[in-house]
Amino acid sequence: MKASKFLALLMCMFIAMPLSVNARTEKKEKKPYEWNWDKKLSGNETVDGYLLSVDSLWYQIKEVTELTANYQFKVDTLKVKDEYYTLAYMLDNEGNYITRGTVNWQFATVTLMSADIATKGALAAVQSAAATASLPALGLKGLSYAKYVKAGPKIVGMATTGIKNIWGISVAQAKRWNAMKKNAIEDPKSTGLTFSEAQMEKLNKCCYLTKIDITTPEGQAIKEIMEKKTEEQLSAEEALCLNSLETKNITQEDKSKYTDNLDESELDKFM
């Protein structure tokens, strides 16, 4: 009797094992989709036109995604005496400061490219049905092109929906950056903070230091958050900010990716 119970238990264990393996397998993250068309044309104008549109979209999406992944928009909040300030800047993936001119180029490029991708995505979506209907005309050759035509709507979805998030974030950040530029303090030392030459260089080339207007709803919200912090916390945040200005480097500037101004009217146009 005991032996039969043991065998039954053993069988249950063997039955359950594949289930646990499957459960672990299902939890694995799916690899991101990769478009791998070799750019060989089918000879059918409708199919080829669609594939070229999708191919162009894919590489534009990839470029914008990589561009935004390489930069981090940062805003530090400081309390000096009874006044509140924000320090806006951007860092690359290695933690280096990026110059204002490069930041302007980044925002303008991402915003305009995103608008272009959204437009091209909408046009490609219209071509999808015609391309699918044209596949039988290719005969057996159509089988090798069908998987790319079938993948088209996935990339179109990335262009019309996925890129919208990047676009929205970039526009919001650019508008905030512009607002900080307009309200930036000309002499950072007037805040009562002491800056070294190295810190002043980064402030003047890469950052915007602005005073928070605590009469606004946003200012009130920041004030409430800051008032809940201890003096030790506020001092530590100030020291961390000043230390970063002292020790971090400025990334090498590419003059082809530099603009003195960010045209806010262009951002409004594409909102």
PDB file of C-alpha atoms in Angstrom:
ATOM      1  CA  MET A   1       0.000   0.000   0.000  1.00  0.00           C
ATOM      2  CA  LYS A   2       2.805   2.353   0.933  1.00  0.00           C
ATOM      3  CA  ALA A   3       4.622   1.449  -2.297  1.00  0.00           C
ATOM      4  CA  SER A   4       1.532   2.242  -4.400  1.00  0.00           C
ATOM      5  CA  LYS A   5       1.162   5.639  -2.673  1.00  0.00           C
ATOM      6  CA  PHE A   6       4.838   6.374  -3.345  1.00  0.00           C
ATOM      7  CA  LEU A   7       4.480   5.480  -7.040  1.00  0.00           C
ATOM      8  CA  ALA A   8       1.377   7.670  -7.319  1.00  0.00           C
ATOM      9  CA  LEU A   9       3.243  10.561  -5.728  1.00  0.00           C
ATOM     10  CA  LEU A  10       6.198  10.008  -8.046  1.00  0.00           C
ATOM     11  CA  MET A  11       3.910  10.026 -11.100  1.00  0.00           C
ATOM     12  CA  CYS A  12       2.339  13.286  -9.935  1.00  0.00           C
ATOM     13  CA  MET A  13       5.786  14.809  -9.638  1.00  0.00           C
ATOM     14  CA  PHE A  14       6.677  13.803 -13.202  1.00  0.00           C
ATOM     15  CA  ILE A  15       3.377  15.149 -14.516  1.00  0.00           C
ATOM     16  CA  ALA A  16       3.838  18.443 -12.686  1.00  0.00           C
ATOM     17  CA  MET A  17       7.445  18.994 -13.772  1.00  0.00           C
ATOM     18  CA  PRO A  18       6.736  19.942 -17.414  1.00  0.00           C
ATOM     19  CA  LEU A  19       4.098  22.392 -16.189  1.00  0.00           C
ATOM     20  CA  SER A  20       6.613  24.212 -14.001  1.00  0.00           C
ATOM     21  CA  VAL A  21       9.110  24.293 -16.875  1.00  0.00           C
ATOM     22  CA  ASN A  22       6.459  25.719 -19.180  1.00  0.00           C
ATOM     23  CA  ALA A  23       5.544  28.327 -16.581  1.00  0.00           C
ATOM     24  CA  ARG A  24       9.149  29.467 -16.385  1.00  0.00           C
ATOM     25  CA  THR A  25       9.412  29.506 -20.170  1.00  0.00           C
ATOM     26  CA  GLU A  26       6.259  31.623 -20.501  1.00  0.00           C
ATOM     27  CA  LYS A  27       7.686  34.220 -18.125  1.00  0.00           C
ATOM     28  CA  LYS A  28      10.680  34.873 -20.389  1.00  0.00           C
ATOM     29  CA  GLU A  29      10.481  38.256 -22.047  1.00  0.00           C
ATOM     30  CA  LYS A  30       9.848  38.262 -25.757  1.00  0.00           C
ATOM     31  CA  LYS A  31      12.701  39.524 -27.880  1.00  0.00           C
ATOM     32  CA  PRO A  32      11.977  42.863 -29.542  1.00  0.00           C
ATOM     33  CA  TYR A  33      10.941  42.560 -33.177  1.00  0.00           C
ATOM     34  CA  GLU A  34      13.704  43.029 -35.754  1.00  0.00           C
ATOM     35  CA  TRP A  35      12.971  43.976 -39.370  1.00  0.00           C
ATOM     36  CA  ASN A  36      15.447  42.081 -41.582  1.00  0.00           C
ATOM     37  CA  TRP A  37      14.335  42.660 -45.183  1.00  0.00           C
ATOM     38  CA  ASP A  38      17.335  42.291 -47.524  1.00  0.00           C
ATOM     39  CA  LYS A  39      16.044  45.121 -49.776  1.00  0.00           C
ATOM     40  CA  LYS A  40      15.654  42.821 -52.776  1.00  0.00           C
ATOM     41  CA  LEU A  41      12.722  44.076 -54.842  1.00  0.00           C
ATOM     42  CA  SER A  42      10.002  41.741 -56.071  1.00  0.00           C
ATOM     43  CA  GLY A  43       9.335  43.540 -59.347  1.00  0.00           C
ATOM     44  CA  ASN A  44       5.757  44.324 -58.338  1.00  0.00           C
ATOM     45  CA  GLU A  45       5.389  48.094 -57.989  1.00  0.00           C
ATOM     46  CA  THR A  46       2.714  47.948 -55.281  1.00  0.00           C
ATOM     47  CA  VAL A  47       4.522  45.391 -53.100  1.00  0.00           C
ATOM     48  CA  ASP A  48       7.898  47.074 -53.540  1.00  0.00           C
ATOM     49  CA  GLY A  49       6.517  50.525 -52.809  1.00  0.00           C
ATOM     50  CA  TYR A  50       5.007  49.259 -49.576  1.00  0.00           C
ATOM     51  CA  LEU A  51       8.151  47.435 -48.470  1.00  0.00           C
ATOM     52  CA  LEU A  52      10.319  50.483 -49.184  1.00  0.00           C
ATOM     53  CA  SER A  53       7.946  52.632 -47.104  1.00  0.00           C
ATOM     54  CA  VAL A  54       8.042  50.163 -44.212  1.00  0.00           C
ATOM     55  CA  ASP A  55      11.818  49.809 -44.491  1.00  0.00           C
ATOM     56  CA  SER A  56      12.277  53.583 -44.309  1.00  0.00           C
ATOM     57  CA  LEU A  57       9.949  53.738 -41.294  1.00  0.00           C
ATOM     58  CA  TRP A  58      11.848  51.014 -39.468  1.00  0.00           C
ATOM     59  CA  TYR A  59      15.211  52.769 -39.704  1.00  0.00           C
ATOM     60  CA  GLN A  60      13.741  56.150 -38.782  1.00  0.00           C
ATOM     61  CA  ILE A  61      12.030  54.639 -35.728  1.00  0.00           C
ATOM     62  CA  LYS A  62      15.287  52.938 -34.769  1.00  0.00           C
ATOM     63  CA  GLU A  63      17.209  56.217 -35.118  1.00  0.00           C
ATOM     64  CA  VAL A  64      14.747  58.197 -32.978  1.00  0.00           C
ATOM     65  CA  THR A  65      14.587  55.453 -30.346  1.00  0.00           C
ATOM     66  CA  GLU A  66      18.384  55.254 -30.087  1.00  0.00           C
ATOM     67  CA  LEU A  67      18.641  59.038 -30.021  1.00  0.00           C
ATOM     68  CA  THR A  68      16.289  59.371 -27.057  1.00  0.00           C
ATOM     69  CA  ALA A  69      17.868  56.397 -25.280  1.00  0.00           C
ATOM     70  CA  ASN A  70      21.279  58.083 -25.376  1.00  0.00           C
ATOM     71  CA  TYR A  71      20.199  61.236 -23.518  1.00  0.00           C
ATOM     72  CA  GLN A  72      18.660  61.683 -20.062  1.00  0.00           C
ATOM     73  CA  PHE A  73      16.747  64.854 -19.226  1.00  0.00           C
ATOM     74  CA  LYS A  74      17.347  65.844 -15.585  1.00  0.00           C
ATOM     75  CA  VAL A  75      15.939  68.505 -13.285  1.00  0.00           C
ATOM     76  CA  ASP A  76      17.362  68.948  -9.772  1.00  0.00           C
ATOM     77  CA  THR A  77      15.493  70.957  -7.135  1.00  0.00           C
ATOM     78  CA  LEU A  78      17.421  72.959  -4.559  1.00  0.00           C
ATOM     79  CA  LYS A  79      16.512  75.026  -1.525  1.00  0.00           C
ATOM     80  CA  VAL A  80      18.884  77.894  -0.732  1.00  0.00           C
ATOM     81  CA  LYS A  81      17.919  79.798   2.396  1.00  0.00           C
ATOM     82  CA  ASP A  82      14.184  80.374   1.865  1.00  0.00           C
ATOM     83  CA  GLU A  83      14.255  80.271  -1.943  1.00  0.00           C
ATOM     84  CA  TYR A  84      13.701  77.326  -4.286  1.00  0.00           C
ATOM     85  CA  TYR A  85      15.566  76.660  -7.540  1.00  0.00           C
ATOM     86  CA  THR A  86      15.645  74.117 -10.361  1.00  0.00           C
ATOM     87  CA  LEU A  87      18.712  73.090 -12.326  1.00  0.00           C
ATOM     88  CA  ALA A  88      17.912  71.608 -15.747  1.00  0.00           C
ATOM     89  CA  TYR A  89      20.470  69.692 -17.842  1.00  0.00           C
ATOM     90  CA  MET A  90      20.939  66.599 -19.962  1.00  0.00           C
ATOM     91  CA  LEU A  91      23.404  63.724 -19.535  1.00  0.00           C
ATOM     92  CA  ASP A  92      24.573  61.096 -21.978  1.00  0.00           C
ATOM     93  CA  ASN A  93      24.632  57.405 -21.058  1.00  0.00           C
ATOM     94  CA  GLU A  94      28.131  57.780 -19.619  1.00  0.00           C
ATOM     95  CA  GLY A  95      26.970  60.508 -17.232  1.00  0.00           C
ATOM     96  CA  ASN A  96      28.582  63.418 -19.072  1.00  0.00           C
ATOM     97  CA  TYR A  97      26.904  66.808 -19.405  1.00  0.00           C
ATOM     98  CA  ILE A  98      25.628  67.719 -22.875  1.00  0.00           C
ATOM     99  CA  THR A  99      25.967  71.289 -24.111  1.00  0.00           C
ATOM    100  CA  ARG A 100      22.862  73.445 -24.558  1.00  0.00           C
ATOM    101  CA  GLY A 101      23.396  73.602 -28.330  1.00  0.00           C
ATOM    102  CA  THR A 102      23.414  69.805 -28.573  1.00  0.00           C
ATOM    103  CA  VAL A 103      20.329  69.584 -26.352  1.00  0.00           C
ATOM    104  CA  ASN A 104      18.499  72.001 -28.663  1.00  0.00           C
ATOM    105  CA  TRP A 105      19.481  69.886 -31.671  1.00  0.00           C
ATOM    106  CA  GLN A 106      18.314  66.740 -29.860  1.00  0.00           C
ATOM    107  CA  PHE A 107      14.863  68.099 -29.056  1.00  0.00           C
ATOM    108  CA  ALA A 108      14.338  69.657 -32.492  1.00  0.00           C
ATOM    109  CA  THR A 109      15.506  66.519 -34.333  1.00  0.00           C
ATOM    110  CA  VAL A 110      13.432  64.066 -32.292  1.00  0.00           C
ATOM    111  CA  THR A 111      10.317  66.242 -32.566  1.00  0.00           C
ATOM    112  CA  LEU A 112      10.568  66.797 -36.310  1.00  0.00           C
ATOM    113  CA  MET A 113      11.552  63.185 -37.057  1.00  0.00           C
ATOM    114  CA  SER A 114       8.672  61.892 -34.928  1.00  0.00           C
ATOM    115  CA  ALA A 115       6.233  64.069 -36.857  1.00  0.00           C
ATOM    116  CA  ASP A 116       7.658  62.747 -40.138  1.00  0.00           C
ATOM    117  CA  ILE A 117       7.425  59.141 -38.942  1.00  0.00           C
ATOM    118  CA  ALA A 118       3.799  59.587 -37.875  1.00  0.00           C
ATOM    119  CA  THR A 119       2.912  61.009 -41.302  1.00  0.00           C
ATOM    120  CA  LYS A 120       4.725  58.250 -43.205  1.00  0.00           C
ATOM    121  CA  GLY A 121       3.168  55.625 -40.934  1.00  0.00           C
ATOM    122  CA  ALA A 122      -0.328  56.841 -41.798  1.00  0.00           C
ATOM    123  CA  LEU A 123       0.490  56.674 -45.524  1.00  0.00           C
ATOM    124  CA  ALA A 124       1.998  53.186 -45.222  1.00  0.00           C
ATOM    125  CA  ALA A 125      -1.110  51.967 -43.399  1.00  0.00           C
ATOM    126  CA  VAL A 126      -3.171  52.870 -46.478  1.00  0.00           C
ATOM    127  CA  GLN A 127      -0.796  50.871 -48.725  1.00  0.00           C
ATOM    128  CA  SER A 128      -0.991  47.696 -46.649  1.00  0.00           C
ATOM    129  CA  ALA A 129      -4.182  46.191 -48.116  1.00  0.00           C
ATOM    130  CA  ALA A 130      -3.097  46.826 -51.719  1.00  0.00           C
ATOM    131  CA  ALA A 131       0.307  45.218 -51.082  1.00  0.00           C
ATOM    132  CA  THR A 132      -1.329  42.130 -49.557  1.00  0.00           C
ATOM    133  CA  ALA A 133      -3.738  41.851 -52.499  1.00  0.00           C
ATOM    134  CA  SER A 134      -0.810  42.063 -54.954  1.00  0.00           C
ATOM    135  CA  LEU A 135       1.114  39.107 -53.496  1.00  0.00           C
ATOM    136  CA  PRO A 136      -0.657  36.386 -55.563  1.00  0.00           C
ATOM    137  CA  ALA A 137       0.526  38.138 -58.736  1.00  0.00           C
ATOM    138  CA  LEU A 138       4.098  37.224 -57.762  1.00  0.00           C
ATOM    139  CA  GLY A 139       3.355  33.483 -57.922  1.00  0.00           C
ATOM    140  CA  LEU A 140       5.651  31.285 -55.814  1.00  0.00           C
ATOM    141  CA  LYS A 141       7.982  34.237 -55.307  1.00  0.00           C
ATOM    142  CA  GLY A 142       5.190  35.860 -53.323  1.00  0.00           C
ATOM    143  CA  LEU A 143       5.781  33.429 -50.456  1.00  0.00           C
ATOM    144  CA  SER A 144       9.165  34.948 -49.631  1.00  0.00           C
ATOM    145  CA  TYR A 145       7.690  38.464 -49.638  1.00  0.00           C
ATOM    146  CA  ALA A 146       4.527  37.630 -47.735  1.00  0.00           C
ATOM    147  CA  LYS A 147       6.254  37.602 -44.325  1.00  0.00           C
ATOM    148  CA  TYR A 148       7.577  41.121 -44.879  1.00  0.00           C
ATOM    149  CA  VAL A 149       4.233  42.441 -46.082  1.00  0.00           C
ATOM    150  CA  LYS A 150       2.600  40.736 -43.089  1.00  0.00           C
ATOM    151  CA  ALA A 151       5.090  42.397 -40.732  1.00  0.00           C
ATOM    152  CA  GLY A 152       4.334  45.813 -42.208  1.00  0.00           C
ATOM    153  CA  PRO A 153       1.354  46.643 -39.947  1.00  0.00           C
ATOM    154  CA  LYS A 154       3.485  45.867 -36.875  1.00  0.00           C
ATOM    155  CA  ILE A 155       6.013  48.509 -37.912  1.00  0.00           C
ATOM    156  CA  VAL A 156       3.248  50.901 -38.939  1.00  0.00           C
ATOM    157  CA  GLY A 157       1.815  50.436 -35.436  1.00  0.00           C
ATOM    158  CA  MET A 158       5.195  51.337 -33.958  1.00  0.00           C
ATOM    159  CA  ALA A 159       5.237  54.450 -36.154  1.00  0.00           C
ATOM    160  CA  THR A 160       1.735  55.637 -35.329  1.00  0.00           C
ATOM    161  CA  THR A 161       1.333  54.513 -31.715  1.00  0.00           C
ATOM    162  CA  GLY A 162       4.762  53.681 -30.280  1.00  0.00           C
ATOM    163  CA  ILE A 163       6.497  56.791 -31.582  1.00  0.00           C
ATOM    164  CA  LYS A 164       3.678  58.950 -30.234  1.00  0.00           C
ATOM    165  CA  ASN A 165       4.928  58.399 -26.671  1.00  0.00           C
ATOM    166  CA  ILE A 166       8.487  59.432 -27.576  1.00  0.00           C
ATOM    167  CA  TRP A 167       7.117  62.432 -29.468  1.00  0.00           C
ATOM    168  CA  GLY A 168       4.938  63.555 -26.563  1.00  0.00           C
ATOM    169  CA  ILE A 169       7.719  63.202 -23.993  1.00  0.00           C
ATOM    170  CA  SER A 170      10.209  65.047 -26.204  1.00  0.00           C
ATOM    171  CA  VAL A 171       7.818  67.936 -26.881  1.00  0.00           C
ATOM    172  CA  ALA A 172       6.969  68.283 -23.176  1.00  0.00           C
ATOM    173  CA  GLN A 173      10.643  68.253 -22.210  1.00  0.00           C
ATOM    174  CA  ALA A 174      11.553  70.730 -24.953  1.00  0.00           C
ATOM    175  CA  LYS A 175       8.864  73.152 -23.829  1.00  0.00           C
ATOM    176  CA  ARG A 176      10.067  72.889 -20.258  1.00  0.00           C
ATOM    177  CA  TRP A 177      13.667  73.385 -21.386  1.00  0.00           C
ATOM    178  CA  ASN A 178      12.627  76.494 -23.339  1.00  0.00           C
ATOM    179  CA  ALA A 179      10.754  77.881 -20.344  1.00  0.00           C
ATOM    180  CA  MET A 180      13.816  77.386 -18.151  1.00  0.00           C
ATOM    181  CA  LYS A 181      16.002  79.048 -20.761  1.00  0.00           C
ATOM    182  CA  LYS A 182      13.757  82.123 -20.796  1.00  0.00           C
ATOM    183  CA  ASN A 183      13.709  82.344 -16.988  1.00  0.00           C
ATOM    184  CA  ALA A 184      17.310  81.343 -16.331  1.00  0.00           C
ATOM    185  CA  ILE A 185      19.275  83.296 -13.714  1.00  0.00           C
ATOM    186  CA  GLU A 186      22.052  85.259 -15.429  1.00  0.00           C
ATOM    187  CA  ASP A 187      24.381  85.168 -12.428  1.00  0.00           C
ATOM    188  CA  PRO A 188      24.130  81.806 -10.590  1.00  0.00           C
ATOM    189  CA  LYS A 189      26.229  83.206  -7.728  1.00  0.00           C
ATOM    190  CA  SER A 190      23.389  85.640  -6.930  1.00  0.00           C
ATOM    191  CA  THR A 191      21.572  82.676  -5.342  1.00  0.00           C
ATOM    192  CA  GLY A 192      24.065  82.631  -2.490  1.00  0.00           C
ATOM    193  CA  LEU A 193      25.688  79.411  -3.678  1.00  0.00           C
ATOM    194  CA  THR A 194      29.438  79.325  -4.222  1.00  0.00           C
ATOM    195  CA  PHE A 195      30.685  77.900  -7.515  1.00  0.00           C
ATOM    196  CA  SER A 196      34.188  76.998  -8.682  1.00  0.00           C
ATOM    197  CA  GLU A 197      35.443  77.792 -12.197  1.00  0.00           C
ATOM    198  CA  ALA A 198      34.746  74.194 -13.292  1.00  0.00           C
ATOM    199  CA  GLN A 199      31.183  74.384 -11.980  1.00  0.00           C
ATOM    200  CA  MET A 200      30.577  77.771 -13.632  1.00  0.00           C
ATOM    201  CA  GLU A 201      31.776  76.386 -16.967  1.00  0.00           C
ATOM    202  CA  LYS A 202      29.190  73.604 -16.861  1.00  0.00           C
ATOM    203  CA  LEU A 203      26.462  75.939 -15.633  1.00  0.00           C
ATOM    204  CA  ASN A 204      27.100  78.347 -18.519  1.00  0.00           C
ATOM    205  CA  LYS A 205      27.483  75.706 -21.225  1.00  0.00           C
ATOM    206  CA  CYS A 206      25.093  72.952 -20.199  1.00  0.00           C
ATOM    207  CA  CYS A 207      22.557  74.021 -17.562  1.00  0.00           C
ATOM    208  CA  TYR A 208      19.726  76.419 -16.799  1.00  0.00           C
ATOM    209  CA  LEU A 209      19.335  77.523 -13.193  1.00  0.00           C
ATOM    210  CA  THR A 210      15.906  79.039 -12.529  1.00  0.00           C
ATOM    211  CA  LYS A 211      14.122  80.362  -9.478  1.00  0.00           C
ATOM    212  CA  ILE A 212      10.805  78.673  -8.690  1.00  0.00           C
ATOM    213  CA  ASP A 213       7.788  80.928  -8.426  1.00  0.00           C
ATOM    214  CA  ILE A 214       6.076  79.528  -5.316  1.00  0.00           C
ATOM    215  CA  THR A 215       2.882  81.496  -6.074  1.00  0.00           C
ATOM    216  CA  THR A 216       2.102  79.081  -8.942  1.00  0.00           C
ATOM    217  CA  PRO A 217       0.429  75.686  -8.381  1.00  0.00           C
ATOM    218  CA  GLU A 218       3.602  73.893  -9.530  1.00  0.00           C
ATOM    219  CA  GLY A 219       5.716  76.051  -7.222  1.00  0.00           C
ATOM    220  CA  GLN A 220       3.418  75.348  -4.295  1.00  0.00           C
ATOM    221  CA  ALA A 221       3.628  71.605  -4.944  1.00  0.00           C
ATOM    222  CA  ILE A 222       7.448  71.735  -5.028  1.00  0.00           C
ATOM    223  CA  LYS A 223       7.529  73.839  -1.858  1.00  0.00           C
ATOM    224  CA  GLU A 224       5.340  71.322  -0.003  1.00  0.00           C
ATOM    225  CA  ILE A 225       7.605  68.453  -1.037  1.00  0.00           C
ATOM    226  CA  MET A 226      10.787  70.311  -0.073  1.00  0.00           C
ATOM    227  CA  GLU A 227       9.398  71.417   3.309  1.00  0.00           C
ATOM    228  CA  LYS A 228       8.898  67.783   4.290  1.00  0.00           C
ATOM    229  CA  LYS A 229      12.623  67.122   3.937  1.00  0.00           C
ATOM    230  CA  THR A 230      15.059  67.504   6.799  1.00  0.00           C
ATOM    231  CA  GLU A 231      17.952  69.973   6.723  1.00  0.00           C
ATOM    232  CA  GLU A 232      20.307  67.015   6.387  1.00  0.00           C
ATOM    233  CA  GLN A 233      18.440  65.772   3.311  1.00  0.00           C
ATOM    234  CA  LEU A 234      18.427  69.228   1.710  1.00  0.00           C
ATOM    235  CA  SER A 235      22.137  69.677   2.408  1.00  0.00           C
ATOM    236  CA  ALA A 236      22.924  66.244   0.969  1.00  0.00           C
ATOM    237  CA  GLU A 237      20.967  67.031  -2.230  1.00  0.00           C
ATOM    238  CA  GLU A 238      22.769  70.363  -2.601  1.00  0.00           C
ATOM    239  CA  ALA A 239      26.165  68.723  -2.059  1.00  0.00           C
ATOM    240  CA  LEU A 240      25.376  65.984  -4.590  1.00  0.00           C
ATOM    241  CA  CYS A 241      24.342  68.562  -7.186  1.00  0.00           C
ATOM    242  CA  LEU A 242      27.438  70.725  -6.649  1.00  0.00           C
ATOM    243  CA  ASN A 243      29.709  67.673  -6.648  1.00  0.00           C
ATOM    244  CA  SER A 244      28.274  66.558  -9.990  1.00  0.00           C
ATOM    245  CA  LEU A 245      28.957  69.995 -11.443  1.00  0.00           C
ATOM    246  CA  GLU A 246      32.520  69.724 -10.191  1.00  0.00           C
ATOM    247  CA  THR A 247      33.363  66.173 -11.250  1.00  0.00           C
ATOM    248  CA  LYS A 248      31.295  65.306 -14.329  1.00  0.00           C
ATOM    249  CA  ASN A 249      32.736  65.991 -17.770  1.00  0.00           C
ATOM    250  CA  ILE A 250      31.182  67.764 -20.750  1.00  0.00           C
ATOM    251  CA  THR A 251      30.729  65.359 -23.648  1.00  0.00           C
ATOM    252  CA  GLN A 252      32.577  66.224 -26.846  1.00  0.00           C
ATOM    253  CA  GLU A 253      30.381  68.370 -29.075  1.00  0.00           C
ATOM    254  CA  ASP A 254      29.570  67.450 -32.670  1.00  0.00           C
ATOM    255  CA  LYS A 255      29.150  70.735 -34.535  1.00  0.00           C
ATOM    256  CA  SER A 256      26.879  69.043 -37.086  1.00  0.00           C
ATOM    257  CA  LYS A 257      24.507  68.281 -34.211  1.00  0.00           C
ATOM    258  CA  TYR A 258      24.321  71.702 -32.684  1.00  0.00           C
ATOM    259  CA  THR A 259      21.825  74.558 -32.767  1.00  0.00           C
ATOM    260  CA  ASP A 260      21.822  77.769 -30.766  1.00  0.00           C
ATOM    261  CA  ASN A 261      18.046  77.979 -30.636  1.00  0.00           C
ATOM    262  CA  LEU A 262      15.101  75.641 -30.387  1.00  0.00           C
ATOM    263  CA  ASP A 263      12.221  77.032 -32.425  1.00  0.00           C
ATOM    264  CA  GLU A 264       9.217  76.673 -30.149  1.00  0.00           C
ATOM    265  CA  SER A 265       6.867  77.580 -32.983  1.00  0.00           C
ATOM    266  CA  GLU A 266       7.945  74.355 -34.732  1.00  0.00           C
ATOM    267  CA  LEU A 267       7.098  72.369 -31.608  1.00  0.00           C
ATOM    268  CA  ASP A 268       3.664  74.031 -31.455  1.00  0.00           C
ATOM    269  CA  LYS A 269       3.127  73.250 -35.126  1.00  0.00           C
ATOM    270  CA  PHE A 270       3.623  69.526 -34.582  1.00  0.00           C
ATOM    271  CA  MET A 271       1.692  69.246 -31.314  1.00  0.00           C
TER     272      MET A 271
END
